[in-house]
PDB file of C-alpha atoms in Angstrom:
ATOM      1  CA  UNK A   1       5.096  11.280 -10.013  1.00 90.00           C
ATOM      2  CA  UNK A   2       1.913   9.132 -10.043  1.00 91.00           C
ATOM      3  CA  UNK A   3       2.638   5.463  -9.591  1.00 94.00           C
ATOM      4  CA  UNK A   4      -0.297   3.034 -10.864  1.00 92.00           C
ATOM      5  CA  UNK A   5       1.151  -0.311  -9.246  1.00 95.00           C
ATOM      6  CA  UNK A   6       1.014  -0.026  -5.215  1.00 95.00           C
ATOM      7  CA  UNK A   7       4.636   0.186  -3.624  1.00 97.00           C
ATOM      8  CA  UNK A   8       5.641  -1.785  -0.798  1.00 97.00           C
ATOM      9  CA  UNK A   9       8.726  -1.071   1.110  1.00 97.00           C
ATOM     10  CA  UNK A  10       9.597  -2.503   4.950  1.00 96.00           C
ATOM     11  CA  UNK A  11       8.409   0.171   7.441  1.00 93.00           C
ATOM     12  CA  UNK A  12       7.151   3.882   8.711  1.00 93.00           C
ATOM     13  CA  UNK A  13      10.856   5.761   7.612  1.00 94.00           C
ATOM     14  CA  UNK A  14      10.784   3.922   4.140  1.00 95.00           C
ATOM     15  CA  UNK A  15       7.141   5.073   3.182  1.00 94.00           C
ATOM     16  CA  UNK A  16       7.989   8.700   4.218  1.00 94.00           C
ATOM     17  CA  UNK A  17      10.410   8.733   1.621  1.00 95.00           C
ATOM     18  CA  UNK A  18       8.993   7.251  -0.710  1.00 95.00           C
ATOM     19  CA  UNK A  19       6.340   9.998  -0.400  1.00 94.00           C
ATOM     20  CA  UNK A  20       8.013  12.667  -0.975  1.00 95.00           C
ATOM     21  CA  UNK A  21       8.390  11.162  -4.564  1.00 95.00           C
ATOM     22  CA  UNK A  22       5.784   9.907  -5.776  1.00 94.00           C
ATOM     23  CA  UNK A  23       1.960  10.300  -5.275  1.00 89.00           C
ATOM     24  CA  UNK A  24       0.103   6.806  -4.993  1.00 88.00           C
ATOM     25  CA  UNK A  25      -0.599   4.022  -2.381  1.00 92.00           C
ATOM     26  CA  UNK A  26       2.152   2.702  -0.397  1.00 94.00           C
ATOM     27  CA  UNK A  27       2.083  -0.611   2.191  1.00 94.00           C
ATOM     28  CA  UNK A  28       4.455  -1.297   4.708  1.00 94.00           C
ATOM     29  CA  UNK A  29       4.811  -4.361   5.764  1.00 95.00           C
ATOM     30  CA  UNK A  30       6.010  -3.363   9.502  1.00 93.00           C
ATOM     31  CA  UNK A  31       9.145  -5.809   8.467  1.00 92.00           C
ATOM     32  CA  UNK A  32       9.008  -9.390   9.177  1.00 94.00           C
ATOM     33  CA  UNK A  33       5.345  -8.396  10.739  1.00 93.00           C
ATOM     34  CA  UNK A  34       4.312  -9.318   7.400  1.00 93.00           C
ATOM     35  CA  UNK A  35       4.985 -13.310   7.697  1.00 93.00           C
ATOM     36  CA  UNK A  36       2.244 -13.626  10.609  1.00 92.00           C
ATOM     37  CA  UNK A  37      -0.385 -10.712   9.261  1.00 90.00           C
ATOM     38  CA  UNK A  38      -2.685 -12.656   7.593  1.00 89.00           C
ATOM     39  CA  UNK A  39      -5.275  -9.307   6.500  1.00 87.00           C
ATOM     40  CA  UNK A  40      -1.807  -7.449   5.618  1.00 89.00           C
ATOM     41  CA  UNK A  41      -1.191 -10.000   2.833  1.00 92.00           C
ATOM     42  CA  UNK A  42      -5.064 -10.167   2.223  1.00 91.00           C
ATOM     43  CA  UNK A  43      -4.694  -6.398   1.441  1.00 91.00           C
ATOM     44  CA  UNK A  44      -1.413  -7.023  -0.191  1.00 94.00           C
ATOM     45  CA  UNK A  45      -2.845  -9.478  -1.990  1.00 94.00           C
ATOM     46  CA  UNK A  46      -6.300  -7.644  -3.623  1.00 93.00           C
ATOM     47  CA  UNK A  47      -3.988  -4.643  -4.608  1.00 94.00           C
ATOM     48  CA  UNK A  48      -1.639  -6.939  -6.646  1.00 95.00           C
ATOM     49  CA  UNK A  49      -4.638  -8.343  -8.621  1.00 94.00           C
ATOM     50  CA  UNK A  50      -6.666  -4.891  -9.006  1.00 92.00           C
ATOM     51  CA  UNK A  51      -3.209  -2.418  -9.925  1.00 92.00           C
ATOM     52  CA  UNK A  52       0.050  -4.143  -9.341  1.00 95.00           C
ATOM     53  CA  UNK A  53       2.214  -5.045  -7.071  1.00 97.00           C
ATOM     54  CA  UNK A  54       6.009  -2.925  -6.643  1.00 97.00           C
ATOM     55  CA  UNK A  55       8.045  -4.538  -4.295  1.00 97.00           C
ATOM     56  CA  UNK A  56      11.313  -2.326  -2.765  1.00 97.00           C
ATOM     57  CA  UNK A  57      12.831  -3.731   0.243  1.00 95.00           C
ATOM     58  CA  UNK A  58      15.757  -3.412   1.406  1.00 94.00           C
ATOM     59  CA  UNK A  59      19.175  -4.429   0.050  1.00 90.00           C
ATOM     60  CA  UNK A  60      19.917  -6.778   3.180  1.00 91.00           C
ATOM     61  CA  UNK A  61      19.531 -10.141   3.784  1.00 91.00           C
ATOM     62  CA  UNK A  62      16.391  -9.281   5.973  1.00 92.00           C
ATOM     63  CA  UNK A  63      15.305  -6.757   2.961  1.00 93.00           C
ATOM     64  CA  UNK A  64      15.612  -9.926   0.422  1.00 94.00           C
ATOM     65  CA  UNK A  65      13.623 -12.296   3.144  1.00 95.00           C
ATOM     66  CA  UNK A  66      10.660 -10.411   3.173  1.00 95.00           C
ATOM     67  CA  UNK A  67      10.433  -9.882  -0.648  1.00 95.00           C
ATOM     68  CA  UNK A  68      10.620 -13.473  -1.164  1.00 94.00           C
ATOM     69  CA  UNK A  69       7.966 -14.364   1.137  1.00 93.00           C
ATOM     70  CA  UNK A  70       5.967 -11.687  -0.769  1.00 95.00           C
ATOM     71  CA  UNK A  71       7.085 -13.199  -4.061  1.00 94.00           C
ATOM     72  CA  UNK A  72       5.927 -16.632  -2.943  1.00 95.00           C
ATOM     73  CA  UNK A  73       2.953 -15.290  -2.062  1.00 94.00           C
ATOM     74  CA  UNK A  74       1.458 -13.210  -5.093  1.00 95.00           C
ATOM     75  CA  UNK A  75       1.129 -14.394  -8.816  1.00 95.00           C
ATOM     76  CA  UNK A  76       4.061 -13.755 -11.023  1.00 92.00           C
ATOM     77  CA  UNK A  77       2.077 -11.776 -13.238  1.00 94.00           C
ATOM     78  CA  UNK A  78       1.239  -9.153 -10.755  1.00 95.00           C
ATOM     79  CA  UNK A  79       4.465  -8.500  -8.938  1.00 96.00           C
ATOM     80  CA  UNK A  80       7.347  -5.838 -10.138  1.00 96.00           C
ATOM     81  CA  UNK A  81      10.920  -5.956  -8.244  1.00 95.00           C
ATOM     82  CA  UNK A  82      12.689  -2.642  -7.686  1.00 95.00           C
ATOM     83  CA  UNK A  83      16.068  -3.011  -6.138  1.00 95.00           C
ATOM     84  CA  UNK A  84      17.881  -0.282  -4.349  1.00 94.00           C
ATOM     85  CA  UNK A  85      22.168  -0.239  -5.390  1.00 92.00           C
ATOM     86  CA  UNK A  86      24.212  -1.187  -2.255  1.00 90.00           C
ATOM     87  CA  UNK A  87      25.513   1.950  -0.725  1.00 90.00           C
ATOM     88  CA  UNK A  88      27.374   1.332   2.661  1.00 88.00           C
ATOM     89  CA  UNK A  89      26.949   3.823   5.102  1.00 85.00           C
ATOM     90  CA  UNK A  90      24.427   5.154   7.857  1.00 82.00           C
ATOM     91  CA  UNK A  91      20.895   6.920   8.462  1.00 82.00           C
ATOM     92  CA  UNK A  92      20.929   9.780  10.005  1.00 81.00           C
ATOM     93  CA  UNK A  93      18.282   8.874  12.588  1.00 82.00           C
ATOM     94  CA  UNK A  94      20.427   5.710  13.279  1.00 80.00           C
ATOM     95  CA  UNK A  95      22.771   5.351  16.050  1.00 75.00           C
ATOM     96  CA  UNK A  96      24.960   2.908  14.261  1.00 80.00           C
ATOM     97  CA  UNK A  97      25.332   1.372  10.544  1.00 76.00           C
ATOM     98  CA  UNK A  98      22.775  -1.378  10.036  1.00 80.00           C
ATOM     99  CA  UNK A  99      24.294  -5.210  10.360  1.00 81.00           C
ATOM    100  CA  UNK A 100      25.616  -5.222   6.782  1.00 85.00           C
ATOM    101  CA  UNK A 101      26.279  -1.419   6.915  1.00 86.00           C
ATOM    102  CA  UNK A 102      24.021  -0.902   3.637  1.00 89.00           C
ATOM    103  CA  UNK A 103      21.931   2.013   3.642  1.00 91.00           C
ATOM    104  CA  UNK A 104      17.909   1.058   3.399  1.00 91.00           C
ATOM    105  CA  UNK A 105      15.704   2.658   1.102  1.00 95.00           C
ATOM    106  CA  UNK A 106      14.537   5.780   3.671  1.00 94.00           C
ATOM    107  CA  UNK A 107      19.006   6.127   3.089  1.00 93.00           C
ATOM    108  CA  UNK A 108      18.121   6.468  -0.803  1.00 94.00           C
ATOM    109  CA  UNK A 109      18.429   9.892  -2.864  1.00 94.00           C
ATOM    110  CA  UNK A 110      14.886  10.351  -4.145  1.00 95.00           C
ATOM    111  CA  UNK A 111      16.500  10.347  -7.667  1.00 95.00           C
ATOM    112  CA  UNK A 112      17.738   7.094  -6.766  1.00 95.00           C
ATOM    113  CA  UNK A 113      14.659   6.199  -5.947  1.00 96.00           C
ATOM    114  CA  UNK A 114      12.858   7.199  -8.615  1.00 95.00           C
ATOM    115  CA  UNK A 115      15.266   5.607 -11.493  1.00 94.00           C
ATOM    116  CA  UNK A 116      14.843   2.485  -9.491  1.00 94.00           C
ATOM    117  CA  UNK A 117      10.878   2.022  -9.714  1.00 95.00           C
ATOM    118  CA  UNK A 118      11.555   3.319 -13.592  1.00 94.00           C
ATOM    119  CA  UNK A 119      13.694   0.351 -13.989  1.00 93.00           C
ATOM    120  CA  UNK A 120      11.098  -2.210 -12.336  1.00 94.00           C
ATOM    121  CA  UNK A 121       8.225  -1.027 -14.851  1.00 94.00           C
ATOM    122  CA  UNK A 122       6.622   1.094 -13.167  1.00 94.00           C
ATOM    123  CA  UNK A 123       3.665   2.560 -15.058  1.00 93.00           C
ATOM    124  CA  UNK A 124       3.943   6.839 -14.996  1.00 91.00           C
ATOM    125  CA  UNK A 125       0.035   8.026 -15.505  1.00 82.00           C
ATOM    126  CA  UNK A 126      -0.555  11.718 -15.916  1.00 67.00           C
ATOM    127  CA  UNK A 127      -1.384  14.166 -13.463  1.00 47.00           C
ATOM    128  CA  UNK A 128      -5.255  14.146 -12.170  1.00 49.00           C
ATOM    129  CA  UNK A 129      -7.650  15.666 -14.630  1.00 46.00           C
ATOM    130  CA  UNK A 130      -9.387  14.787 -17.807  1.00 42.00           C
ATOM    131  CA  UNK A 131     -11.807  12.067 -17.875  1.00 47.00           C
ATOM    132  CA  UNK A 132      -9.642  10.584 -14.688  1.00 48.00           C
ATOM    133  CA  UNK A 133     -12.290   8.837 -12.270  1.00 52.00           C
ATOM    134  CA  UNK A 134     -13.393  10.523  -9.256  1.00 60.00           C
ATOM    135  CA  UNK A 135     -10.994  10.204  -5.963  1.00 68.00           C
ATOM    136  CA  UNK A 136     -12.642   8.739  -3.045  1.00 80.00           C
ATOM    137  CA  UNK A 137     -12.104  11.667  -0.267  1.00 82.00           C
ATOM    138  CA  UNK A 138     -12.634  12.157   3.559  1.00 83.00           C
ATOM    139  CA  UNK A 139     -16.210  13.853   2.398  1.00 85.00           C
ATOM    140  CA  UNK A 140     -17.353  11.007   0.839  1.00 84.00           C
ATOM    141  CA  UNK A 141     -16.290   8.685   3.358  1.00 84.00           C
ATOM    142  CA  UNK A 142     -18.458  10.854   5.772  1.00 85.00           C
ATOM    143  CA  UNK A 143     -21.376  11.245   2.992  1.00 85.00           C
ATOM    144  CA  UNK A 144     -21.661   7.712   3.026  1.00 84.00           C
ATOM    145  CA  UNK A 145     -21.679   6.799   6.580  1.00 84.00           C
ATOM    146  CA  UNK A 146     -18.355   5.694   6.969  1.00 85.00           C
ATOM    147  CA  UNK A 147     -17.066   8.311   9.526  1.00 83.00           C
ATOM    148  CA  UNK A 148     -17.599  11.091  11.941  1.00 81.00           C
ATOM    149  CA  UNK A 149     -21.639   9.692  12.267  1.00 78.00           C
ATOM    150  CA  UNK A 150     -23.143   7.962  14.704  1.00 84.00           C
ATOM    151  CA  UNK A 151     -23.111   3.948  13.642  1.00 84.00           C
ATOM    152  CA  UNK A 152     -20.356   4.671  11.526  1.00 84.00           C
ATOM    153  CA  UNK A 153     -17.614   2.082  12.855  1.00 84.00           C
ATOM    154  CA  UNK A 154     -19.844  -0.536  13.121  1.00 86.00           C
ATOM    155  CA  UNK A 155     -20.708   0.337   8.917  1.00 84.00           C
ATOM    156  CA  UNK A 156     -16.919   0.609   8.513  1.00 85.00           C
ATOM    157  CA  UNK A 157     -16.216  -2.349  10.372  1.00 85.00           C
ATOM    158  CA  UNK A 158     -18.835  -4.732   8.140  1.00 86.00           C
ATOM    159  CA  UNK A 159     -17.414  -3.009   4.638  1.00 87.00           C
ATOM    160  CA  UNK A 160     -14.084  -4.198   5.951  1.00 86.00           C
ATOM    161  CA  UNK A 161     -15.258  -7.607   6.636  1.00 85.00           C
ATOM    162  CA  UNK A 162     -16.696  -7.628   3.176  1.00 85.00           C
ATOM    163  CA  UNK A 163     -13.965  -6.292   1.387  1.00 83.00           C
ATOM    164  CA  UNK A 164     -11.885  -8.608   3.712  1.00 79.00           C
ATOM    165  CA  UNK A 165      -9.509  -5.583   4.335  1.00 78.00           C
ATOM    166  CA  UNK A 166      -7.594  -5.707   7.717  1.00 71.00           C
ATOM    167  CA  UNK A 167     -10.323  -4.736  10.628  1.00 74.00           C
ATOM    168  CA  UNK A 168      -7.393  -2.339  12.259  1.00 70.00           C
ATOM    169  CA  UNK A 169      -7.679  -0.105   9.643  1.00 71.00           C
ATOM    170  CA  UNK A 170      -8.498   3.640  10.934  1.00 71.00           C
ATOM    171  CA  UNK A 171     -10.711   5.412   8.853  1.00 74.00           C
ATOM    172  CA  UNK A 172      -7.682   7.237   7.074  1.00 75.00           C
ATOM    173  CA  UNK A 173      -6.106   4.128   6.352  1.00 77.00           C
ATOM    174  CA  UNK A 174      -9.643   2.571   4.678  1.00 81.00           C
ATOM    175  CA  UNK A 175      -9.864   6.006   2.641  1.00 82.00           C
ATOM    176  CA  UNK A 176      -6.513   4.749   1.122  1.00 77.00           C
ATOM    177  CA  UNK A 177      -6.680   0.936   0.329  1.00 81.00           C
ATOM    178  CA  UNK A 178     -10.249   2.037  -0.677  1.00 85.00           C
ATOM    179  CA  UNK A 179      -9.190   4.705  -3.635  1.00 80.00           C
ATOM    180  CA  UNK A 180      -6.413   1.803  -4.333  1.00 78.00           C
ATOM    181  CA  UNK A 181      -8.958  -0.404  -4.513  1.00 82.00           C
ATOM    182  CA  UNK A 182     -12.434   1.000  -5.683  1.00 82.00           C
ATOM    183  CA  UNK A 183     -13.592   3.825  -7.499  1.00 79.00           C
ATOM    184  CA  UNK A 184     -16.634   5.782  -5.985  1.00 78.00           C
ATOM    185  CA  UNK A 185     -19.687   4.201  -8.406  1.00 81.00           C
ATOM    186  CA  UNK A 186     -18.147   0.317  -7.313  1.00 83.00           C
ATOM    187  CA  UNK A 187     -17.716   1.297  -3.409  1.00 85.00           C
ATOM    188  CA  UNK A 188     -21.542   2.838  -4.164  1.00 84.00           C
ATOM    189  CA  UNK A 189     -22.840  -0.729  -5.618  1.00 84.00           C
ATOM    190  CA  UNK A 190     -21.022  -2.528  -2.779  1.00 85.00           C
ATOM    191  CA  UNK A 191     -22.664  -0.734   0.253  1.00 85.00           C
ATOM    192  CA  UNK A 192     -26.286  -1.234  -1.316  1.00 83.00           C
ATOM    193  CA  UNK A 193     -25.226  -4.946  -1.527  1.00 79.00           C
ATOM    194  CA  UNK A 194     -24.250  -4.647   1.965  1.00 74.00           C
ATOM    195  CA  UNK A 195     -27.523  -2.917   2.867  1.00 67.00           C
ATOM    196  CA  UNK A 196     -29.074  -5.862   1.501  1.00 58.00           C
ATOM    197  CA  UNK A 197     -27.140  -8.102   3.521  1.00 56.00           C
ATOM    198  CA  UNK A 198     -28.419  -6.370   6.636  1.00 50.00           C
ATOM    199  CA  UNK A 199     -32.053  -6.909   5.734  1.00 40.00           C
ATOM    200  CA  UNK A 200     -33.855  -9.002   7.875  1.00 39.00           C
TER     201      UNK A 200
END
């Protein structure tokens, strides 16, 4: 399903999940990475005010740490709270039961998973097509100097400084927060500005 709000769940395991749900952008925030990751919440931070803002953590203490210092950081108005049910048990990939032997969200049925973002608000929109804008892709990203060219990290890097996005992003990872972010005719108006900029 296509999820308007951006999700953001704890780590690498949680997001693969999640994707095999629903089509849309996710964030993790590496865990408690987050607290010290100042262009993480930046990014965090621009997606709550341009979409919305899902948060589904875990349903630990640790889970319920980092959603609060999300919560405290975000206007109400922006932020939705899915919670996962507490199911004791174990991963699969894990060794041993986490501390509080609940299962995370990456532990989650995808129907679980699914009824939980339903019943946080999570705004359904249809399948592309229609008069739906067009998705940034790799091609453009390339078509506007932003990859595979010669020149093209340093334009990448500057864009990022401008859109105060984190400057670790990989070109993959600026094609997402960018379609979260942007559609193609504002990206377009902000790399003429950015031209400008340059101008001597």
């Amino acid at each position: 399903m296509r999820v308007r709000e951006a999700v953001v769940v704890e780590g690498r395991c949680d997001k693969a999940k999640l994707s095999a749900l629903i089509e849309g952008t996710i964030v993790e925030t590496g865990g408690f990475a987050i607290f010290n990751d100042r262009d993480k919440m930046e990014l965090i931070r621009q997606l709550a005010a341009k979409r919305g803002v899902i948060i589904l953590t875990d349903s630990d203490g640790a889970g319920f740490l980092i959603r609060s210092k999300l919560s405290q950081c975000l206007p109400p108005g922006q932020v939705k709270h899915a919670y996962i049910p507490d199911i004791y048990g174990k991963e699969r990939r894990k060794a041993r039961p986490s501390k509080e032997g609940k299962l995370g969200v990456e532990g989650m049925t995808l129907e679980t998973l699914r009824d939980c973002l339903i019943r946080a608000g999570a705004i359904i929109e249809d399948a592309p097509g229609g008069d739906a804008p067009h998705e940034l892709t790799k091609a453009d990203l390339f078509e506007l100097g932003l990859s595979g060219g010669e020149g093209s990290a340093d334009r990448r890097k500057a864009l990022q400084r401008r859109l105060k996005l984190p400057e670790r992003l990989s070109a993959n990872g600026l094609l997402q927060a960018l379609r979260a972010l942007y559609t193609r005719e504002e990206l377009l108006d902000i790399l003429e500005n950015l031209e400008g900029d340059d101008t001597p």
